[in-house]
Coordinates of C-alpha atoms and ligand atoms in Angstrom, one line a residue:
M1140 CA 106.5 125.4 81.0
R1141 CA 109.0 125.6 83.8
F1142 CA 108.2 125.0 87.4
P1143 CA 110.4 124.2 90.4
A1144 CA 111.5 120.6 91.1
E1145 CA 110.2 118.9 94.2
P1146 CA 111.1 121.0 97.3
F1147 CA 111.6 117.9 99.4
R1148 CA 113.6 114.7 99.3
I1149 CA 112.3 111.3 100.0
K1150 CA 113.0 109.7 103.4
V1151 CA 110.4 106.8 103.4
V1152 CA 109.1 105.0 100.4
E1153 CA 105.9 103.0 99.8
P1154 CA 106.4 100.4 97.1
L1155 CA 103.9 100.4 94.3
R1156 CA 102.8 97.0 92.9
R1157 CA 102.9 96.5 89.1
V1158 CA 99.7 94.7 88.3
S1159 CA 99.4 92.8 85.0
R1160 CA 96.8 93.7 82.5
E1161 CA 95.1 90.2 83.0
E1162 CA 94.8 91.0 86.7
R1163 CA 93.5 94.5 86.1
E1164 CA 90.9 93.1 83.7
R1165 CA 89.7 90.6 86.3
L1166 CA 89.6 93.2 89.1
I1167 CA 87.7 95.8 87.1
R1168 CA 85.2 93.2 85.9
E1169 CA 84.7 91.9 89.5
A1170 CA 84.2 95.5 90.5
G1171 CA 81.3 95.9 88.1
L1172 CA 83.3 98.5 86.2
N1173 CA 83.2 100.7 89.3
I1174 CA 86.7 102.0 90.2
F1175 CA 85.6 102.6 93.8
A1176 CA 85.5 98.8 94.2
V1177 CA 89.0 98.1 93.0
P1178 CA 91.5 97.5 95.9
A1179 CA 93.9 100.4 96.2
D1180 CA 97.0 98.2 96.2
S1181 CA 96.1 97.1 92.7
I1182 CA 96.4 100.7 91.4
Y1183 CA 99.7 102.1 90.1
V1184 CA 98.9 105.9 90.1
D1185 CA 95.9 106.7 92.2
L1186 CA 94.4 110.1 91.3
L1187 CA 90.9 109.4 92.8
T1188 CA 91.2 112.3 95.2
D1189 CA 93.6 114.8 96.7
S1190 CA 91.7 114.4 100.0
G1191 CA 93.4 112.6 102.9
T1192 CA 96.1 111.3 100.5
S1193 CA 98.9 113.8 101.3
A1194 CA 102.3 112.6 102.4
M1195 CA 103.1 114.1 105.8
S1196 CA 106.5 115.6 106.5
D1197 CA 109.1 114.4 109.0
R1198 CA 108.0 117.3 111.3
Q1199 CA 104.4 116.1 111.1
W1200 CA 105.4 112.6 112.0
A1201 CA 107.4 114.0 114.8
A1202 CA 104.3 115.9 115.9
I1203 CA 102.4 112.7 115.9
M1204 CA 104.8 111.4 118.6
M1205 CA 104.0 114.5 120.7
G1206 CA 100.3 113.4 121.0
D1207 CA 98.8 114.3 124.4
E1208 CA 95.8 111.9 124.5
S1209 CA 94.2 113.5 127.5
Y1210 CA 90.4 113.4 127.2
A1211 CA 90.1 117.1 128.0
G1212 CA 92.4 120.1 127.5
S1213 CA 95.1 118.2 125.5
R1214 CA 98.1 120.6 124.8
N1215 CA 97.8 119.6 121.1
F1216 CA 94.4 121.3 121.0
Y1217 CA 95.9 124.6 122.1
H1218 CA 98.6 124.4 119.4
F1219 CA 95.9 123.5 116.9
E1220 CA 93.7 126.3 118.0
A1221 CA 96.5 128.9 117.8
A1222 CA 97.5 127.7 114.3
V1223 CA 93.9 128.0 113.1
R1224 CA 93.4 131.4 114.7
D1225 CA 96.6 132.8 113.3
I1226 CA 95.5 132.1 109.7
F1227 CA 91.7 132.3 109.9
G1228 CA 91.3 134.7 112.7
Y1229 CA 88.0 133.4 114.0
K1230 CA 87.2 133.4 117.7
H1231 CA 85.9 129.9 118.2
V1232 CA 87.7 126.9 116.8
I1233 CA 85.9 123.5 116.8
P1234 CA 87.8 120.4 115.7
T1235 CA 86.0 117.7 113.7
H1236 CA 87.1 114.5 112.1
Q1237 CA 86.6 115.8 108.6
G1238 CA 85.1 118.6 106.6
R1239 CA 81.6 117.2 106.1
V1240 CA 81.0 117.0 109.8
A1241 CA 81.8 120.7 110.2
E1242 CA 79.2 121.3 107.4
N1243 CA 76.7 119.1 109.1
L1244 CA 77.2 120.8 112.5
L1245 CA 76.9 124.3 111.0
F1246 CA 73.8 123.6 108.9
S1247 CA 71.9 121.5 111.4
T1248 CA 72.4 124.5 113.8
V1249 CA 71.6 127.4 111.6
L1250 CA 69.3 126.1 108.8
K1251 CA 65.6 125.3 108.7
A1252 CA 63.5 123.8 106.0
G1253 CA 62.8 126.2 103.2
D1254 CA 66.0 128.2 103.7
I1255 CA 68.5 129.0 100.9
V1256 CA 72.3 128.8 101.0
P1257 CA 74.1 130.5 98.1
N1258 CA 77.6 129.4 97.3
N1259 CA 79.8 129.8 94.2
I1260 CA 79.3 126.0 93.6
H1261 CA 78.6 123.7 96.5
F1262 CA 80.8 120.7 96.8
D1263 CA 78.7 117.4 96.9
T1264 CA 78.8 116.9 100.6
T1265 CA 78.0 120.6 101.2
R1266 CA 75.0 120.4 98.9
A1267 CA 73.9 117.1 100.5
N1268 CA 74.2 118.6 104.0
V1269 CA 72.2 121.7 103.0
Q1270 CA 69.5 119.6 101.4
H1271 CA 69.5 117.3 104.4
Q1272 CA 68.0 120.2 106.4
G1273 CA 65.3 120.7 103.8
A1274 CA 67.1 123.8 102.5
E1275 CA 68.1 124.7 99.0
A1276 CA 71.7 124.8 97.8
L1277 CA 72.0 127.6 95.2
D1278 CA 75.1 127.9 93.0
L1279 CA 75.8 131.5 92.0
V1280 CA 79.2 131.2 90.3
I1281 CA 80.0 133.7 87.5
D1282 CA 78.8 132.5 84.1
E1283 CA 82.4 131.8 83.0
G1284 CA 82.6 129.2 85.8
H1285 CA 80.3 126.9 83.8
D1286 CA 82.3 127.3 80.6
P1287 CA 85.1 124.7 80.3
T1288 CA 86.9 126.8 77.6
S1289 CA 86.8 130.2 79.3
L1290 CA 90.2 131.4 80.4
H1291 CA 89.0 133.7 83.1
P1292 CA 91.7 133.8 85.8
F1293 CA 89.2 133.5 88.7
K1294 CA 86.6 131.2 87.4
G1295 CA 85.6 130.4 91.0
N1296 CA 84.2 133.9 91.6
L1297 CA 80.7 134.2 92.9
D1298 CA 78.5 136.7 91.0
P1299 CA 77.9 139.6 93.4
A1300 CA 75.0 140.9 91.3
K1301 CA 73.2 137.6 91.4
L1302 CA 73.8 137.4 95.1
D1303 CA 72.5 141.0 95.6
A1304 CA 69.4 140.2 93.5
L1305 CA 68.7 137.1 95.6
L1306 CA 69.1 138.8 98.9
T1307 CA 67.0 141.8 97.9
V1308 CA 64.0 139.4 97.5
E1309 CA 64.8 136.5 99.7
R1310 CA 66.9 137.8 102.6
A1311 CA 64.7 136.2 105.2
R1312 CA 65.4 132.7 103.8
V1313 CA 69.2 133.1 103.7
P1314 CA 70.9 132.4 107.1
L1315 CA 74.4 132.5 105.6
V1316 CA 76.3 132.8 102.4
M1317 CA 79.2 130.4 101.5
L1318 CA 82.2 130.8 99.3
T1319 CA 84.3 127.7 98.4
V1320 CA 88.0 128.3 97.9
T1321 CA 89.1 126.9 95.5
N1322 CA 85.9 125.9 93.7
N1323 CA 86.3 122.2 93.6
S1324 CA 83.1 121.3 91.7
G1325 CA 83.9 124.0 89.1
G1326 CA 87.4 122.5 88.3
G1327 CA 89.5 123.7 91.3
Q1328 CA 89.2 127.3 90.1
P1329 CA 90.2 130.2 92.5
V1330 CA 88.3 133.1 93.9
S1331 CA 89.9 136.5 93.8
L1332 CA 90.4 138.7 96.8
A1333 CA 88.4 141.4 95.0
N1334 CA 85.6 139.0 94.5
A1335 CA 85.6 138.0 98.2
R1336 CA 85.5 141.7 99.1
A1337 CA 82.6 142.3 96.7
V1338 CA 80.7 139.3 98.2
H1339 CA 81.5 140.6 101.7
D1340 CA 80.1 144.0 100.8
V1341 CA 76.8 142.5 99.5
C1342 CA 76.6 140.3 102.6
K1343 CA 77.3 143.3 104.9
H1344 CA 74.7 145.4 103.2
H1345 CA 72.0 142.7 103.7
K1346 CA 73.4 141.8 107.1
V1347 CA 74.1 138.1 106.2
P1348 CA 77.1 136.2 107.6
L1349 CA 79.7 135.0 105.1
F1350 CA 81.3 131.6 105.6
F1351 CA 84.2 130.1 103.6
D1352 CA 84.6 126.5 102.6
A1353 CA 88.3 126.7 103.1
C1354 CA 89.6 123.2 102.1
R1355 CA 92.1 124.5 99.5
F1356 CA 92.7 128.0 100.9
A1357 CA 96.5 128.0 100.4
E1358 CA 96.2 126.9 96.8
N1359 CA 93.6 129.7 96.3
A1360 CA 95.9 132.2 98.0
Y1361 CA 98.8 131.2 95.7
F1362 CA 96.7 131.9 92.6
I1363 CA 95.8 135.3 94.1
Q1364 CA 99.5 136.0 94.6
Q1365 CA 100.3 135.0 91.1
R1366 CA 97.4 136.5 89.2
E1367 CA 95.7 139.3 91.1
S1368 CA 97.0 142.8 90.6
G1369 CA 98.5 144.3 93.7
C1370 CA 99.1 140.9 95.4
A1371 CA 102.5 139.8 94.1
N1372 CA 104.3 141.1 97.1
K1373 CA 102.0 139.7 99.7
S1374 CA 102.8 136.5 101.5
I1375 CA 100.4 133.5 101.3
R1376 CA 99.7 133.9 105.0
E1377 CA 98.9 137.6 104.5
I1378 CA 96.6 136.9 101.6
A1379 CA 94.8 134.1 103.5
Q1380 CA 94.4 136.4 106.6
E1381 CA 93.0 139.2 104.4
M1382 CA 90.5 136.9 102.8
F1383 CA 89.3 135.3 106.0
A1384 CA 89.0 138.7 107.7
L1385 CA 86.1 139.3 105.2
G1386 CA 84.1 136.5 106.6
D1387 CA 82.4 135.4 109.8
G1388 CA 83.6 131.8 109.9
C1389 CA 84.7 128.8 107.8
T1390 CA 84.4 125.0 107.4
M1391 CA 87.6 123.2 106.7
S1392 CA 88.6 119.7 105.6
A1393 CA 92.2 119.5 106.8
K1394 CA 92.5 116.5 104.5
K1395 CA 93.4 118.9 101.8
D1396 CA 95.4 122.0 102.7
G1397 CA 95.9 120.8 106.2
L1398 CA 98.3 118.2 104.7
V1399 CA 97.0 115.4 106.9
N1400 CA 95.2 112.1 106.3
I1401 CA 92.2 112.9 108.6
G1402 CA 90.8 116.0 110.3
G1403 CA 88.9 119.2 109.9
F1404 CA 87.3 122.1 111.8
L1405 CA 84.7 124.7 112.0
A1406 CA 85.7 128.2 113.1
L1407 CA 83.4 131.2 113.7
N1408 CA 82.9 134.4 115.5
D1409 CA 79.3 134.1 116.6
S1410 CA 79.3 132.9 120.2
E1411 CA 75.7 131.9 120.3
W1412 CA 76.0 129.7 117.2
S1413 CA 79.3 128.3 118.6
Q1414 CA 77.7 127.3 121.8
R1415 CA 74.9 125.4 120.1
I1416 CA 77.3 123.8 117.7
T1417 CA 79.6 122.7 120.6
N1418 CA 76.7 121.1 122.3
L1419 CA 76.0 119.1 119.2
L1420 CA 79.7 118.3 118.8
I1421 CA 79.7 116.7 122.2
L1422 CA 76.8 114.5 121.2
I1423 CA 78.2 113.2 117.9
E1424 CA 82.0 113.8 117.7
G1425 CA 83.5 114.2 121.1
F1426 CA 84.7 116.7 123.7
P1427 CA 85.4 120.2 122.3
T1428 CA 89.2 119.8 122.7
Y1429 CA 89.4 116.8 120.4
G1430 CA 86.2 116.6 118.3
G1431 CA 86.6 113.2 116.9
L1432 CA 90.4 113.3 116.5
A1433 CA 93.3 112.0 118.5
G1434 CA 95.6 114.6 120.2
R1435 CA 98.3 113.6 117.8
D1436 CA 96.1 114.3 114.8
L1437 CA 95.6 117.9 116.0
E1438 CA 99.3 118.4 116.4
A1439 CA 99.9 117.1 112.8
I1440 CA 97.3 119.6 111.5
A1441 CA 98.9 122.5 113.4
Q1442 CA 102.2 121.7 111.7
G1443 CA 100.6 121.0 108.3
L1444 CA 98.9 124.4 108.3
Q1445 CA 102.4 126.0 108.6
E1446 CA 103.9 123.9 105.9
V1447 CA 101.1 124.6 103.4
L1448 CA 101.9 128.3 103.4
S1449 CA 105.3 127.8 102.0
E1450 CA 105.7 129.4 98.6
D1451 CA 108.3 126.8 97.5
Y1452 CA 105.8 124.1 98.2
L1453 CA 102.9 125.9 96.5
A1454 CA 105.0 126.8 93.4
F1455 CA 105.9 123.1 93.0
R1456 CA 102.4 121.9 93.8
I1457 CA 100.4 124.2 91.5
G1458 CA 103.2 123.9 88.9
Q1459 CA 103.1 120.1 88.9
V1460 CA 99.3 120.1 88.4
A1461 CA 99.6 122.8 85.7
H1462 CA 102.4 120.8 84.0
L1463 CA 100.2 117.7 83.8
G1464 CA 97.5 119.8 82.2
E1465 CA 99.8 121.3 79.7
R1466 CA 101.2 118.0 78.6
L1467 CA 97.7 116.6 78.1
S1468 CA 96.7 119.7 76.2
D1469 CA 99.8 119.6 74.0
G1470 CA 98.9 116.0 73.2
G1471 CA 95.5 117.1 72.0
V1472 CA 93.5 115.9 75.0
P1473 CA 90.5 118.2 75.7
I1474 CA 90.7 119.5 79.3
V1475 CA 89.1 122.2 81.4
K1476 CA 91.1 125.4 81.2
P1477 CA 92.7 127.1 83.0
V1478 CA 94.0 124.1 85.0
G1479 CA 92.8 124.3 88.6
G1480 CA 94.8 123.9 91.8
H1481 CA 94.4 120.3 92.8
A1482 CA 93.3 118.5 89.7
V1483 CA 93.2 118.3 85.9
Y1484 CA 89.7 117.7 84.5
I1485 CA 89.4 115.9 81.2
D1486 CA 86.3 116.9 79.1
A1487 CA 84.9 113.5 78.4
K1488 CA 82.2 114.9 76.0
R1489 CA 84.9 116.1 73.7
F1490 CA 87.2 113.1 74.3
L1491 CA 84.4 110.6 73.3
P1492 CA 81.9 112.5 71.2
G1493 CA 80.5 109.2 69.8
I1494 CA 79.3 108.0 73.2
P1495 CA 76.1 109.7 74.4
Q1496 CA 75.8 110.8 78.1
S1497 CA 73.2 108.0 78.6
E1498 CA 76.1 105.6 78.0
F1499 CA 78.5 107.2 80.5
P1500 CA 81.4 108.4 78.4
G1501 CA 83.3 109.7 81.5
Q1502 CA 83.0 106.3 83.3
A1503 CA 84.1 104.5 80.1
L1504 CA 87.2 106.6 80.1
V1505 CA 87.8 105.9 83.8
V1506 CA 87.5 102.2 83.2
A1507 CA 89.9 102.2 80.2
L1508 CA 92.5 104.3 82.2
Y1509 CA 92.6 101.6 84.8
L1510 CA 92.4 98.6 82.5
E1511 CA 95.1 99.8 80.1
Y1512 CA 97.4 101.8 82.5
G1513 CA 96.6 101.0 86.1
I1514 CA 95.6 104.7 86.7
R1515 CA 92.6 105.6 88.9
A1516 CA 90.6 108.7 88.0
V1517 CA 87.1 109.6 89.0
E1518 CA 84.0 110.4 86.9
V1519 CA 82.3 113.7 87.6
G1520 CA 79.5 113.5 85.1
S1521 CA 76.4 111.5 84.2
L1522 CA 77.1 108.6 86.6
M1523 CA 77.5 111.0 89.5
F1524 CA 74.9 113.6 88.7
A1525 CA 72.2 112.5 86.1
Q1526 CA 68.8 112.5 87.8
K1527 CA 65.3 111.6 86.8
D1528 CA 63.0 114.6 86.5
E1529 CA 60.3 113.8 89.1
K1530 CA 57.5 115.3 86.9
T1531 CA 58.4 114.0 83.5
G1532 CA 60.3 110.9 84.4
A1533 CA 63.0 111.9 81.8
M1534 CA 66.7 111.7 82.7
V1535 CA 68.4 115.1 83.1
Y1536 CA 72.1 115.0 82.4
P1537 CA 74.7 117.4 83.8
K1538 CA 76.1 120.1 81.5
L1539 CA 79.6 118.9 82.0
E1540 CA 80.9 115.3 81.6
L1541 CA 84.3 115.3 83.3
V1542 CA 86.9 112.9 84.5
R1543 CA 89.0 114.3 87.4
L1544 CA 92.7 113.5 87.8
A1545 CA 93.2 114.7 91.4
V1546 CA 96.8 115.0 92.4
P1547 CA 97.7 114.0 96.0
R1548 CA 100.0 116.5 97.8
R1549 CA 103.7 115.6 97.9
V1550 CA 103.0 112.0 96.9
Y1551 CA 103.8 111.5 93.2
T1552 CA 106.9 112.7 91.4
T1553 CA 106.8 114.6 88.2
E1554 CA 107.8 111.3 86.4
H1555 CA 104.6 109.8 87.6
M1556 CA 102.8 112.7 86.1
R1557 CA 104.6 112.1 82.8
Y1558 CA 103.5 108.5 82.9
V1559 CA 99.9 109.7 83.4
A1560 CA 100.1 112.2 80.6
D1561 CA 101.6 109.7 78.2
S1562 CA 98.9 107.1 79.1
V1563 CA 96.0 109.5 78.6
I1564 CA 97.4 110.8 75.3
E1565 CA 97.8 107.2 74.1
L1566 CA 94.3 106.4 75.1
Y1567 CA 93.1 109.5 73.3
N1568 CA 94.8 108.4 70.1
N1569 CA 92.9 105.0 70.4
R1570 CA 89.6 106.5 71.6
E1571 CA 87.5 105.0 68.8
K1572 CA 88.0 101.6 70.5
L1573 CA 86.1 102.7 73.7
R1574 CA 82.5 101.6 74.1
G1575 CA 79.6 103.0 76.1
L1576 CA 78.4 101.4 79.4
R1577 CA 75.0 100.5 80.9
L1578 CA 74.0 100.2 84.5
T1579 CA 73.2 96.8 86.0
Y1580 CA 72.8 98.1 89.6
E1581 CA 72.2 101.5 91.1
A1582 CA 71.5 102.7 94.7
P1583 CA 68.7 105.3 95.2
V1584 CA 71.2 108.0 96.3
L1585 CA 74.9 108.8 95.6
R1586 CA 74.8 105.9 93.1
H1587 CA 78.3 106.4 91.7
F1588 CA 79.9 104.9 94.9
T1589 CA 78.3 101.5 94.5
A1590 CA 76.9 101.3 91.0
R1591 CA 77.7 98.3 88.8
L1592 CA 78.0 98.5 85.1
E1593 CA 78.7 96.5 82.0
A1594 CA 80.1 97.4 78.5
I1595 CA 77.7 97.7 75.7
A1596 CA 78.7 95.3 72.9
A1597 CA 80.2 96.8 69.8
S1598 CA 77.5 97.4 67.2
P1599 CA 77.9 95.5 63.9
A1600 CA 80.1 97.3 61.4
G1601 CA 78.3 100.2 59.8
A1602 CA 75.2 100.0 62.0
A1603 CA 74.0 103.2 63.5
R1604 CA 74.6 103.6 67.2
Ligands
LIG2910 N1 84.3 120.9 100.6 C1 85.0 120.7 99.5 C2 85.2 121.8 98.6 C3 85.6 119.4 99.3 O1 86.3 119.3 98.2 C4 85.4 118.4 100.2 C5 85.9 117.1 100.0 C6 84.6 118.7 101.4 C7 84.1 119.9 101.6 C8 84.3 117.6 102.4 O2 85.4 117.3 103.2 O3 85.9 114.9 102.7 O4 86.8 116.0 104.7 O5 84.4 115.5 104.6 N2 86.4 116.7 98.9 C9 87.0 115.4 98.5 C10 87.2 115.3 97.1 C11 86.2 114.2 99.1 O6 87.6 114.2 96.6 O7 87.1 116.3 96.3 P1 85.6 115.8 103.8

């Protein structure tokens, strides 16, 4: 496949350290086979996340120098507010230091125990923040969104019929509906404008506010421009504006499509909700014109929101991720298709069919990628999601066992992607050497961050696993 070369040139470089295999072996062992505990400067290509890992542009660094660090009414806030209003169109703009705070402020203001929040698929922090209020986080993505082999062009779509059925019965328990663009937990898959319109119509009919989780809105808009009929001649800005006009507000982690290392916001039309949220903001984040950020950070976000709308940037960005997926697929590696906007997801169940989910095949793959090649990926499978059924005591494993290769924005060259693809393919060709893992320590919640594991010794030749 062809895609444009990098639409930027490099002005500052950050050296990468080549770490020997012996050192990697020691580091991953000391880390208890948990990649989160390996120091980042011992990693060659770090694909742990696309969040907060973007390279800022010269203009963003210049914006940093324009920081007005006044406690109240910093000029940077007004630039930030104007940039957010231009794209998202909502009346009230509330800065936060990252996305999950925007979620927490919103949900702690509008939810009560027993409520339900529908979404296509909640991202982990969104789900946790809904549940933290004693409410239920309900995923209503279309059926294709759960099928790693379906080639549906908008696998992030929320099923409007499922939503309508829910609201017909449970309207009183649903204070708002969310739509995550792109759908990170479903593989970075986009939501179409037609689907956003259909969801809007259902919400309007039942008089329920619609909020977007807008982290990767520009990538989503690019997919719409490329794939949705009637959208080829619209600009990214126009598509984003059209989509957000269908909603009543959004939460945003600017660490993704804000092209910055820290920051986020909540934007909404409802003045009463906004006032209550602002009161809470002052209590936990800061004054309403900085919300947990420095003035300079707000200026960098205002600039990043302009740059992310560039079609040259997005064609390269989406093309680079798709290209990584295509190389892997051509090499026989099973991946989730179509490739999403910010990451390639390896299907660990098909990569390591001999390792049962109780032995963490996804994590075994993550460990081997670091040990053999110095690459950091993240497991999105049984280590992250398996849970004990409270009634039966049996372990319930997630349907999908994935390993995410998330690509930071404007950070790695296409040669780095080639290195990653060649490494994963080589590992795939040697996959029979990989062994399952067992836990030696786990925390009661969000265990994947701090878990410790060990390899299960190879079984004697010929013995059944
Ligand atoms: N919503 C989505 C869809 C996300 O992907 C994330 C973060 C958040 C909300 C929370 O934002 O990190 O700024 O508090 N995703 C990162 C990831 C962490 O690696 O996918 P945050």
